[in-house]
């Protein structure tokens, strides 16, 4: 805008003389004509200067006529006052957004900038729903559009929190009507997570009415909202909630995913839901984890599965189904032809239950995922399942973790894996397979060509089992993920695996946590990383690598260009090892996640890593918990956060950062706009540190997770950001 003097224009505002322009603004019936001066308009507005110079305006007698039907009289009155006096003032009756749009059009940039700043800062500056409908028509004002969208979405979330579900539905429908192609909003509107809200009878009744209405809602999570209580006095009312909800499921035709986990439903409520499943024809996923259904509850659900023809995913984890419940569900699998995923984790099925399910797998042709973790299946059940895998041709994921299969179970599975051609994921963790079982599975891997993920954690494989599996990796070309966590394979087993990695070109994820690799094993793996170009995730936690092992891994990172995730937690790397890693990460451009938790790097190590963060632009996740960083290290990292623009997840828990470090980090949060997760547990922040964080949270709008347990803050931290979860 032109910066012409404005003092001489003020006297013409109320009593215009010698005007030569008439500007008609507004639409019928609200049209008003303003009399203005061309010399003033051209001096104050580049828009009018251009229009008049190009002679695009029409004339009537001696007057120039402008028609601006898209600007209301009340808005133009404010703009006219600004043009003549240089003062911008408005009342709450006039839409600030309308002022912004009009000012932008006629190039009164000072006003448009002031209005935009106010609209971006506070929801009170908006007049919803009118302003939301207006801004959705303008593609060019991206920031304002996103801000309005955020405010409307927050409004819907607040209604959900209050249990006003119809209000939330109305807001979402309004948003979708005006932003029909926004994928993020479509997801928010269709997926409601109420698991962390309080839902009593009143709220459940309203929610059920919403479900009875044909809506956009496709996913509902009401896990852990205490739908039913063991309190005798309230049991009747709690039970009625389940009945109301089940009734809604019989009428609803859009809901596909329902989570009712951790609600202590029991047998009676299980029966009610089972009846609903017999009538409902849209639900494809149901989570009933930890609901104390018992064997009888398992039976009624099994009956429902024989009738239901739409459910694909069913989670019955931790429901005390027992042998009888397992058997009836196995029978149901022989009849059901739609279920593709079944979770029976922790149900005390025993070997007989395992056998029943094995028989079902020989007949069922639709199930693709089965979770039988922690069911005491034993060798007999495992053997039966192994035989079933020789016949079944649809299952691709099987979890047999913690079932005491023993080495003989490993041998039985060896035979199955040599014949089966569909299984892609197998979890055999915590099964006491021993070196013999490990060797048997290694033989199978040399022949199997479909398995891509294998978990063998906590199986006492030892160095011999580790070596056997390493040999298998020379021949196997399909496995992409291998978990050998806690098997004590030692440096010899580590060396063997390192040699295998030099030749293997398919494994992308390797977990070697707690295997006593020592610095020798680390050096061998470091050499392998210089040659391997497939591995992207490596877990070396708790292997006593020491600073020497850390240095070796650091040297490898200077040459490796594929690894993106590295876990070096609890390895006593000390300052020397961290120095080497920091230097390496100044050169490495692929690693995005680094865990250095519990390495006692001290305040100097914290400063070293802080300097790194000022230079590195690829790391997005860094875990520095339990490292004795102190206030000096905390402050250094805070300064780094002000500069770094890529870090998203930062763990600084248990570092004695103190008040000084806490205040520095709070100040950093006011400037940083990329961090989404910050853990400051056990840092002695105190009341002063807490107050600093409270101020920071009023300014920061990107953080979504903040952990501040055990800091003696003395008050509850709050935030206006509905997306921020504070764990205190």
XYZ file of C-alpha atoms in Angstrom:
728
model
C 0.000 0.000 0.000
C 1.150 3.551 -0.712
C 2.440 5.441 2.334
C 0.905 8.829 1.490
C 0.236 11.316 4.312
C -3.173 10.748 5.853
C -3.784 13.793 8.004
C -5.349 15.865 5.188
C -7.806 13.073 4.330
C -9.503 12.840 7.747
C -11.658 15.936 7.337
C -13.266 14.479 4.191
C -14.431 11.297 5.916
C -17.706 12.544 7.387
C -18.492 15.288 4.873
C -16.979 14.342 1.541
C -16.555 17.233 -0.901
C -15.528 17.100 -4.516
C -15.857 13.313 -4.561
C -15.602 11.733 -7.992
C -16.108 8.006 -7.286
C -19.167 6.080 -6.201
C -18.563 2.580 -4.840
C -21.627 0.373 -4.540
C -21.042 -2.506 -2.143
C -23.127 -5.447 -0.926
C -26.009 -7.396 -2.372
C -29.747 -6.876 -2.192
C -31.319 -5.971 0.114
C -28.150 -4.753 1.847
C -26.582 -2.374 -0.709
C -24.891 0.893 0.139
C -23.209 3.563 -1.935
C -19.998 5.198 -0.709
C -18.733 8.540 -2.063
C -14.939 8.703 -2.185
C -12.092 10.572 -3.855
C -9.952 9.092 -6.594
C -6.798 10.870 -5.471
C -7.148 9.416 -1.980
C -7.881 5.881 -3.235
C -4.931 5.841 -5.608
C -2.653 7.197 -2.893
C -3.729 4.591 -0.344
C -4.526 1.490 -2.434
C -2.489 -0.097 -5.219
C -5.642 -1.979 -6.278
C -7.616 1.203 -7.009
C -4.535 2.840 -8.517
C -4.248 0.000 -11.030
C -7.988 -0.114 -11.779
C -8.194 3.620 -12.419
C -5.042 3.742 -14.522
C -6.364 0.957 -16.725
C -9.770 2.700 -16.882
C -11.640 -0.519 -16.189
C -14.322 1.162 -14.070
C -17.523 2.397 -15.767
C -18.683 6.016 -15.718
C -22.001 7.730 -15.092
C -21.920 11.424 -15.944
C -18.805 12.769 -14.217
C -18.572 9.958 -11.659
C -16.533 6.779 -11.756
C -18.605 3.776 -10.652
C -17.239 0.698 -8.862
C -19.466 -2.270 -8.038
C -18.209 -4.512 -5.235
C -21.097 -6.863 -4.404
C -18.716 -9.301 -2.671
C -17.888 -6.763 0.075
C -20.545 -5.943 2.671
C -21.301 -2.301 3.639
C -20.145 -2.865 7.239
C -16.789 -4.259 6.052
C -16.226 -1.489 3.503
C -17.040 1.122 6.148
C -14.054 -0.168 8.172
C -11.778 -0.232 5.127
C -12.847 3.273 4.106
C -12.087 4.586 7.593
C -8.630 3.050 7.389
C -7.997 4.545 3.929
C -8.899 8.031 5.137
C -7.479 7.962 8.692
C -4.879 5.200 8.799
C -6.634 3.705 11.814
C -7.926 0.128 11.840
C -10.767 -0.549 14.253
C -13.701 -2.934 14.130
C -16.373 -4.346 16.425
C -17.285 -7.963 17.086
C -20.407 -7.676 14.938
C -18.298 -7.611 11.787
C -16.496 -10.755 10.615
C -12.724 -10.323 10.847
C -12.373 -12.942 8.111
C -14.560 -10.846 5.766
C -12.352 -7.856 6.553
C -9.241 -9.892 5.769
C -10.612 -11.151 2.424
C -11.761 -7.681 1.350
C -8.497 -6.024 2.478
C -6.494 -8.643 0.608
C -8.523 -8.044 -2.550
C -8.092 -4.274 -2.587
C -4.477 -4.603 -1.426
C -4.701 -2.997 2.001
C -1.946 -5.296 3.177
C -1.444 -3.779 6.616
C -5.050 -4.583 7.519
C -4.973 -8.036 5.930
C -1.803 -8.914 7.836
C -3.236 -7.727 11.174
C -6.479 -9.594 10.577
C -4.692 -12.787 9.498
C -2.418 -12.712 12.561
C -5.443 -12.411 14.861
C -7.330 -15.196 13.060
C -4.353 -17.525 13.258
C -3.860 -16.882 16.979
C -7.307 -17.284 18.523
C -10.564 -19.062 17.876
C -12.464 -16.106 19.367
C -11.608 -14.065 16.267
C -13.721 -16.393 14.123
C -17.475 -16.390 13.638
C -18.350 -20.042 13.239
C -19.991 -21.655 11.353
C -20.298 -18.785 8.804
C -16.560 -18.051 8.641
C -15.731 -21.719 8.180
C -18.031 -21.982 5.168
C -16.455 -18.807 3.779
C -12.803 -19.823 4.163
C -13.457 -23.203 2.550
C -14.265 -21.351 -0.683
C -10.763 -19.859 -0.875
C -7.949 -22.192 -1.943
C -5.269 -19.513 -1.739
C -5.515 -18.793 2.007
C -3.957 -22.097 3.076
C -2.867 -21.095 6.595
C -6.276 -19.704 7.508
C -8.028 -22.708 6.027
C -5.885 -25.109 8.076
C -6.397 -23.037 11.233
C -10.167 -22.953 10.816
C -10.116 -26.677 10.184
C -8.101 -27.200 13.379
C -10.532 -25.104 15.439
C -13.553 -26.990 14.071
C -11.899 -30.332 14.635
C -11.056 -29.309 18.213
C -14.688 -28.357 18.693
C -15.774 -31.830 17.619
C -13.191 -33.456 19.918
C -14.384 -31.345 22.840
C -17.973 -32.502 22.230
C -16.742 -36.109 22.184
C -14.956 -35.527 25.476
C -18.164 -34.125 26.996
C -20.231 -37.045 25.734
C -22.251 -34.795 23.407
C -22.049 -37.185 20.495
C -24.810 -35.701 18.332
C -23.140 -32.290 18.567
C -19.832 -33.863 17.539
C -21.551 -35.590 14.640
C -23.077 -32.297 13.474
C -19.680 -30.566 13.517
C -18.043 -33.398 11.573
C -20.866 -33.402 9.016
C -20.453 -29.639 8.603
C -16.701 -30.039 8.061
C -17.143 -32.862 5.560
C -19.777 -30.903 3.668
C -17.336 -28.039 3.162
C -14.120 -30.107 2.909
C -15.277 -33.320 1.214
C -11.816 -34.311 0.001
C -9.809 -33.855 3.223
C -8.564 -37.362 4.078
C -7.472 -36.450 7.628
C -10.894 -35.044 8.534
C -12.664 -37.985 6.937
C -10.645 -40.273 9.194
C -11.405 -38.210 12.319
C -15.094 -38.165 11.510
C -15.270 -41.888 10.846
C -13.011 -43.112 13.685
C -13.986 -42.170 17.243
C -11.655 -43.076 20.108
C -13.508 -42.655 23.423
C -11.286 -45.027 25.396
C -9.816 -42.250 27.535
C -13.150 -40.505 28.227
C -15.749 -41.135 30.903
C -18.959 -42.695 29.553
C -21.904 -43.219 31.885
C -25.422 -44.433 31.070
C -26.448 -41.048 29.639
C -23.464 -40.948 27.277
C -23.896 -44.583 26.172
C -27.581 -43.968 25.464
C -26.745 -40.995 23.250
C -23.908 -42.898 21.569
C -26.311 -45.751 20.811
C -28.747 -43.299 19.228
C -25.928 -41.977 17.049
C -25.162 -45.549 15.965
C -28.827 -46.095 15.082
C -28.619 -43.105 12.751
C -27.016 -43.815 9.384
C -23.722 -41.924 9.811
C -20.150 -41.761 8.575
C -18.925 -43.512 11.746
C -17.055 -46.699 10.816
C -14.737 -47.234 13.813
C -15.515 -46.924 17.539
C -13.132 -47.503 20.447
C -14.837 -47.660 23.836
C -12.298 -49.906 25.487
C -11.616 -49.514 29.208
C -14.627 -47.270 29.944
C -15.980 -49.659 32.603
C -19.173 -50.642 30.815
C -19.805 -53.170 33.554
C -18.745 -53.137 37.210
C -18.478 -55.911 39.779
C -20.302 -53.599 42.196
C -23.712 -55.241 42.794
C -25.509 -51.915 43.273
C -24.471 -50.516 39.884
C -24.409 -53.783 37.945
C -27.953 -53.459 36.648
C -27.308 -50.001 35.225
C -23.982 -51.078 33.735
C -25.626 -54.110 32.136
C -28.330 -51.944 30.576
C -25.579 -49.958 28.821
C -24.365 -53.091 27.054
C -27.924 -53.991 26.057
C -28.531 -50.516 24.647
C -25.253 -50.679 22.731
C -25.999 -54.169 21.426
C -29.426 -52.985 20.308
C -27.803 -50.202 18.327
C -25.480 -52.724 16.645
C -28.555 -54.582 15.383
C -29.726 -51.417 13.596
C -26.430 -49.816 12.579
C -25.301 -50.279 8.984
C -21.985 -48.398 8.863
C -19.827 -49.439 11.861
C -17.034 -51.813 10.863
C -14.584 -51.716 13.789
C -15.595 -51.959 17.457
C -13.223 -52.080 20.434
C -14.757 -53.161 23.754
C -11.552 -54.346 25.417
C -10.940 -54.132 29.180
C -14.595 -53.662 30.161
C -15.099 -56.685 32.429
C -18.255 -57.613 30.525
C -18.631 -61.169 31.789
C -20.866 -63.962 30.539
C -24.253 -62.190 30.496
C -23.005 -59.199 28.531
C -21.100 -61.588 26.274
C -24.413 -63.287 25.442
C -26.013 -59.946 24.570
C -23.160 -59.099 22.177
C -23.230 -62.582 20.666
C -26.943 -62.116 19.868
C -26.113 -58.783 18.207
C -23.467 -60.484 16.049
C -26.145 -62.833 14.742
C -28.111 -59.816 13.452
C -25.405 -57.318 12.535
C -24.135 -57.511 8.949
C -21.521 -54.739 8.756
C -19.081 -55.257 11.654
C -15.815 -56.762 10.419
C -13.618 -56.280 13.517
C -14.445 -56.866 17.194
C -12.008 -56.516 20.089
C -13.180 -58.189 23.314
C -9.782 -58.532 24.972
C -9.734 -58.983 28.749
C -13.485 -59.145 29.413
C -13.733 -62.178 31.691
C -16.050 -64.021 29.286
C -15.089 -67.493 30.530
C -15.686 -70.776 28.746
C -19.445 -70.174 28.580
C -18.876 -66.778 26.971
C -16.587 -68.471 24.477
C -19.381 -70.912 23.630
C -21.992 -68.216 22.878
C -19.517 -66.351 20.695
C -18.655 -69.578 18.896
C -22.372 -70.073 18.145
C -22.527 -66.508 16.804
C -19.557 -67.191 14.508
C -21.497 -70.046 12.954
C -24.233 -67.575 11.959
C -22.347 -64.343 11.346
C -20.987 -63.890 7.817
C -19.173 -60.550 7.975
C -16.769 -60.594 10.967
C -13.145 -60.917 9.870
C -11.114 -59.955 12.948
C -11.863 -61.207 16.462
C -9.727 -60.564 19.550
C -10.547 -62.768 22.553
C -7.208 -62.380 24.321
C -7.195 -62.980 28.104
C -10.793 -64.119 28.571
C -10.287 -67.339 30.561
C -11.848 -69.415 27.788
C -10.104 -72.595 28.917
C -10.138 -75.949 27.170
C -13.928 -75.981 26.633
C -14.012 -72.488 25.146
C -11.111 -73.365 22.871
C -12.835 -76.512 21.609
C -16.131 -74.805 20.698
C -14.278 -72.006 18.919
C -12.310 -74.630 17.010
C -15.607 -76.252 15.967
C -16.893 -72.843 14.852
C -13.819 -72.390 12.639
C -14.835 -75.533 10.775
C -18.113 -73.855 9.804
C -17.222 -70.157 9.620
C -15.900 -68.950 6.251
C -15.277 -65.239 6.846
C -12.983 -64.919 9.889
C -9.387 -64.250 8.838
C -7.799 -63.229 12.168
C -8.321 -64.790 15.613
C -6.492 -63.823 18.805
C -6.728 -66.411 21.615
C -3.667 -65.197 23.514
C -3.554 -66.095 27.259
C -6.671 -68.277 27.525
C -5.344 -71.451 29.213
C -6.278 -73.643 26.254
C -3.758 -76.360 27.141
C -2.538 -79.110 24.860
C -6.072 -80.371 24.186
C -7.194 -76.929 23.104
C -4.159 -76.740 20.856
C -5.064 -80.078 19.299
C -8.657 -78.966 18.658
C -7.474 -75.837 16.897
C -4.983 -77.902 14.890
C -7.852 -80.100 13.677
C -9.802 -76.950 12.728
C -6.869 -75.643 10.675
C -7.019 -78.813 8.584
C -10.602 -77.926 7.594
C -10.728 -74.125 7.717
C -9.681 -72.317 4.515
C -10.085 -68.631 5.407
C -8.093 -67.960 8.598
C -4.813 -66.171 7.855
C -3.704 -65.082 11.351
C -3.846 -67.060 14.621
C -2.441 -65.908 17.974
C -2.033 -68.692 20.556
C 0.582 -67.051 22.781
C 0.762 -68.120 26.462
C -1.651 -71.046 26.345
C 0.488 -73.885 27.754
C 0.016 -75.904 24.563
C 3.186 -77.922 25.165
C 4.848 -80.354 22.806
C 1.656 -82.356 22.079
C -0.341 -79.296 21.060
C 2.642 -77.932 19.158
C 3.132 -81.220 17.343
C -0.541 -81.273 16.320
C -0.274 -77.702 15.010
C 2.897 -78.611 13.114
C 1.056 -81.473 11.406
C -1.822 -79.117 10.585
C 0.587 -76.687 8.919
C 1.508 -79.445 6.498
C -2.102 -79.491 5.286
C -3.311 -75.914 5.796
C -2.753 -73.574 2.844
C -4.159 -70.242 4.042
C -2.562 -69.364 7.402
C 0.257 -66.836 7.007
C 0.787 -65.658 10.606
C 1.095 -67.876 13.698
C 2.053 -66.824 17.228
C 3.113 -69.690 19.518
C 5.141 -67.543 21.921
C 5.472 -68.881 25.469
C 3.932 -72.355 25.036
C 6.705 -74.605 26.367
C 7.176 -76.424 23.068
C 10.723 -77.554 23.943
C 13.363 -78.811 21.539
C 11.057 -81.576 20.305
C 8.471 -78.969 19.362
C 11.182 -77.197 17.389
C 11.935 -80.409 15.521
C 8.226 -80.939 14.726
C 8.021 -77.431 13.303
C 11.137 -78.094 11.218
C 9.240 -80.741 9.283
C 6.198 -78.455 8.919
C 8.209 -75.495 7.620
C 9.795 -77.683 4.976
C 6.336 -78.527 3.598
C 4.229 -75.439 4.332
C 4.249 -72.783 1.602
C 1.964 -70.065 2.988
C 3.231 -69.121 6.472
C 5.117 -65.818 6.385
C 5.308 -64.898 10.092
C 6.107 -67.254 12.988
C 6.659 -66.319 16.640
C 8.315 -69.063 18.719
C 9.684 -66.870 21.489
C 10.018 -68.212 25.069
C 9.620 -71.894 24.195
C 12.844 -73.402 25.639
C 13.860 -74.664 22.200
C 17.516 -74.894 23.150
C 20.366 -75.342 20.713
C 18.752 -78.511 19.301
C 15.509 -76.724 18.506
C 17.473 -73.831 17.027
C 19.450 -76.181 14.802
C 16.241 -77.894 13.634
C 14.706 -74.577 12.640
C 17.941 -73.584 10.917
C 17.652 -76.695 8.723
C 14.076 -75.671 7.886
C 15.160 -72.151 6.891
C 17.513 -73.630 4.312
C 14.518 -75.191 2.530
C 11.605 -72.862 3.362
C 10.992 -70.093 0.816
C 7.964 -68.251 2.231
C 8.739 -67.279 5.841
C 9.676 -63.592 6.108
C 9.515 -63.016 9.886
C 10.813 -65.368 12.613
C 10.967 -64.634 16.347
C 13.115 -66.918 18.510
C 13.714 -64.678 21.537
C 14.309 -66.235 24.970
C 14.987 -69.773 23.753
C 18.406 -70.598 25.248
C 19.852 -71.144 21.773
C 23.438 -70.527 22.873
C 26.382 -70.064 20.539
C 25.682 -73.373 18.761
C 22.092 -72.410 17.943
C 23.299 -68.966 16.855
C 25.912 -70.459 14.553
C 23.371 -72.846 13.001
C 20.968 -69.990 12.249
C 23.835 -67.945 10.826
C 24.622 -70.797 8.426
C 20.972 -70.852 7.359
C 21.135 -67.161 6.451
C 23.715 -68.042 3.781
C 21.095 -70.091 1.934
C 17.790 -68.479 2.894
C 16.684 -65.622 0.628
C 13.210 -64.770 1.951
C 13.580 -63.990 5.680
C 13.493 -60.230 6.300
C 13.087 -60.108 10.110
C 14.881 -62.258 12.716
C 14.497 -61.868 16.494
C 17.203 -63.595 18.557
C 16.736 -61.454 21.668
C 18.074 -62.950 24.923
C 19.629 -66.177 23.649
C 23.176 -65.782 24.983
C 24.764 -66.582 21.647
C 27.975 -64.822 22.762
C 30.712 -63.252 20.686
C 31.203 -66.486 18.694
C 27.552 -66.583 17.664
C 27.743 -62.865 16.922
C 30.763 -63.368 14.670
C 28.982 -66.144 12.790
C 25.952 -63.920 12.221
C 28.214 -61.073 11.125
C 29.801 -63.328 8.477
C 26.312 -64.307 7.297
C 25.277 -60.660 6.988
C 28.147 -60.076 4.577
C 26.489 -62.481 2.137
C 22.787 -62.248 2.994
C 20.922 -59.592 1.005
C 17.343 -59.959 2.261
C 17.359 -59.564 6.063
C 16.272 -56.028 6.967
C 15.664 -56.331 10.730
C 17.858 -58.126 13.281
C 17.301 -58.178 17.058
C 20.346 -59.307 19.043
C 19.476 -57.743 22.406
C 20.976 -59.317 25.530
C 23.286 -61.849 23.881
C 26.612 -61.043 25.559
C 28.220 -60.167 22.234
C 30.945 -58.087 23.916
C 33.217 -55.719 21.990
C 34.526 -58.595 19.851
C 31.049 -59.401 18.564
C 30.391 -55.694 17.998
C 33.571 -55.360 15.900
C 32.535 -58.292 13.729
C 29.057 -56.832 13.224
C 30.579 -53.441 12.464
C 32.661 -55.005 9.677
C 29.498 -56.643 8.360
C 27.677 -53.281 8.292
C 30.382 -51.941 6.004
C 29.502 -54.634 3.445
C 25.791 -55.291 4.048
C 23.340 -53.063 2.173
C 20.027 -54.591 3.211
C 19.772 -54.244 7.015
C 17.754 -51.207 8.137
C 17.109 -52.033 11.818
C 19.627 -53.427 14.340
C 19.071 -53.960 18.071
C 22.265 -54.409 20.101
C 20.861 -53.434 23.499
C 22.480 -54.852 26.637
C 25.465 -56.600 25.052
C 28.325 -55.141 27.108
C 29.870 -53.586 23.992
C 31.825 -50.956 25.974
C 33.486 -47.934 24.365
C 35.539 -50.152 22.023
C 32.406 -51.728 20.587
C 30.819 -48.291 20.296
C 33.809 -47.000 18.331
C 33.638 -49.958 15.947
C 29.920 -49.382 15.286
C 30.626 -45.660 14.819
C 33.255 -46.399 12.138
C 30.724 -48.603 10.356
C 28.111 -45.810 10.354
C 30.532 -43.662 8.360
C 30.382 -46.229 5.550
C 26.932 -47.823 5.897
C 24.127 -46.091 3.984
C 21.086 -48.283 4.681
C 20.677 -48.620 8.468
C 17.887 -46.346 9.763
C 17.353 -47.648 13.310
C 20.060 -48.546 15.860
C 19.574 -49.530 19.521
C 22.704 -49.337 21.683
C 20.966 -49.039 25.057
C 22.745 -50.251 28.197
C 26.174 -50.967 26.711
C 28.470 -48.817 28.880
C 29.641 -46.841 25.853
C 30.673 -43.928 28.083
C 31.855 -40.568 26.755
C 34.525 -42.105 24.515
C 32.066 -44.289 22.623
C 29.527 -41.476 22.296
C 32.195 -39.108 20.953
C 32.910 -41.567 18.163
C 29.200 -42.007 17.396
C 28.642 -38.246 17.298
C 31.481 -37.811 14.807
C 30.082 -40.625 12.671
C 26.600 -39.123 12.639
C 27.998 -35.874 11.255
C 28.782 -37.937 8.139
C 25.962 -40.515 8.176
C 22.780 -39.380 6.384
C 20.478 -42.387 6.755
C 20.096 -43.189 10.476
C 16.820 -41.764 11.792
C 16.454 -43.514 15.163
C 19.166 -43.916 17.824
C 18.794 -45.338 21.347
C 21.644 -44.506 23.744
C 19.655 -45.016 26.961
C 21.664 -46.084 30.048
C 25.187 -45.534 28.742
C 26.407 -43.120 31.444
C 27.644 -40.546 28.977
C 27.409 -37.680 31.514
C 27.009 -33.938 30.952
C 29.933 -33.819 28.523
C 28.354 -36.556 26.450
C 25.139 -34.548 26.454
C 27.023 -31.524 25.108
C 28.638 -33.667 22.414
C 25.236 -34.937 21.252
C 23.782 -31.437 21.452
C 26.477 -30.222 19.063
C 25.609 -33.163 16.808
C 21.919 -32.197 16.707
C 22.911 -28.747 15.487
C 24.552 -30.377 12.452
C 22.656 -33.630 11.818
C 19.458 -33.322 9.767
C 18.309 -36.943 9.538
C 17.818 -38.152 13.133
C 14.151 -38.000 14.136
C 14.231 -40.112 17.319
C 16.832 -40.012 20.113
C 16.693 -41.819 23.477
C 19.096 -40.420 26.090
C 17.329 -41.637 29.226
C 19.410 -42.644 32.306
C 22.621 -40.907 31.242
C 23.435 -38.468 34.086
C 23.216 -35.485 31.747
C 22.617 -32.985 34.546
C 21.546 -29.377 34.090
C 24.558 -28.647 31.849
C 23.698 -31.456 29.421
C 19.986 -30.581 29.575
C 20.641 -26.928 28.756
C 22.962 -27.863 25.879
C 20.296 -30.121 24.376
C 17.688 -27.394 24.848
C 19.854 -25.000 22.820
C 20.185 -27.688 20.144
C 16.420 -28.144 19.930
C 16.080 -24.463 19.092
C 18.268 -25.037 16.038
C 17.380 -28.607 15.024
C 14.343 -28.960 12.736
C 14.087 -32.739 12.278
C 13.931 -34.261 15.774
C 10.453 -35.577 16.621
C 10.919 -37.923 19.587
C 13.297 -37.152 22.461
C 13.687 -39.100 25.710
C 15.584 -37.319 28.495
C 14.089 -39.213 31.444
C 16.057 -39.801 34.676
C 18.881 -37.368 33.941
C 18.716 -34.993 36.920
C 18.255 -32.058 34.549
C 16.886 -29.941 37.371
C 15.212 -26.538 37.354
C 17.836 -24.875 35.129
C 17.658 -27.596 32.481
C 13.865 -27.714 32.733
C 13.537 -23.967 32.147
C 15.910 -24.150 29.180
C 13.879 -26.967 27.621
C 10.664 -25.026 28.235
C 12.121 -22.021 26.395
C 13.175 -24.347 23.577
C 9.598 -25.608 23.216
C 8.486 -22.047 22.550
C 10.764 -21.955 19.497
C 10.785 -25.561 18.285
C 8.033 -26.591 15.838
C 8.933 -30.208 15.012
C 9.178 -32.119 18.310
C 6.052 -34.201 18.933
C 7.131 -36.394 21.878
C 9.210 -35.425 24.926
C 9.943 -37.559 28.009
C 11.166 -35.672 31.085
C 10.270 -38.200 33.787
C 12.355 -38.184 36.995
C 14.327 -34.987 36.404
C 13.751 -32.902 39.565
C 12.166 -30.066 37.590
C 10.344 -28.716 40.643
C 7.640 -26.053 40.709
C 9.765 -23.518 38.804
C 10.463 -25.957 35.984
C 6.770 -26.854 35.913
C 5.731 -23.195 35.627
C 8.142 -22.697 32.744
C 6.667 -25.718 30.966
C 3.123 -24.433 31.569
C 4.020 -21.173 29.799
C 5.701 -23.075 26.963
C 2.639 -25.274 26.399
C 0.559 -22.143 25.786
C 2.825 -21.294 22.853
C 3.854 -24.689 21.481
C 1.305 -26.281 19.112
C 3.164 -29.333 17.805
C 3.892 -31.458 20.892
C 1.459 -34.382 21.217
C 3.073 -36.328 24.085
C 4.743 -35.011 27.248
C 5.837 -37.277 30.126
C 6.734 -35.510 33.396
C 6.254 -38.197 36.059
C 8.028 -37.798 39.443
C 9.212 -34.211 39.103
C 7.635 -32.619 42.205
C 5.963 -29.955 40.080
C 3.223 -29.456 42.663
C 0.343 -28.725 40.271
C -1.387 -30.278 37.266
C -0.075 -29.138 33.890
C -2.732 -28.252 31.332
C -2.715 -27.336 27.656
C -5.161 -25.810 25.204
C -3.922 -28.263 22.603
C -6.449 -31.157 22.544
C -3.925 -33.349 20.724
C -1.401 -33.130 23.566
C -1.367 -36.012 26.046
C 0.346 -35.132 29.333
C 1.425 -38.013 31.582
C 2.047 -36.607 35.041
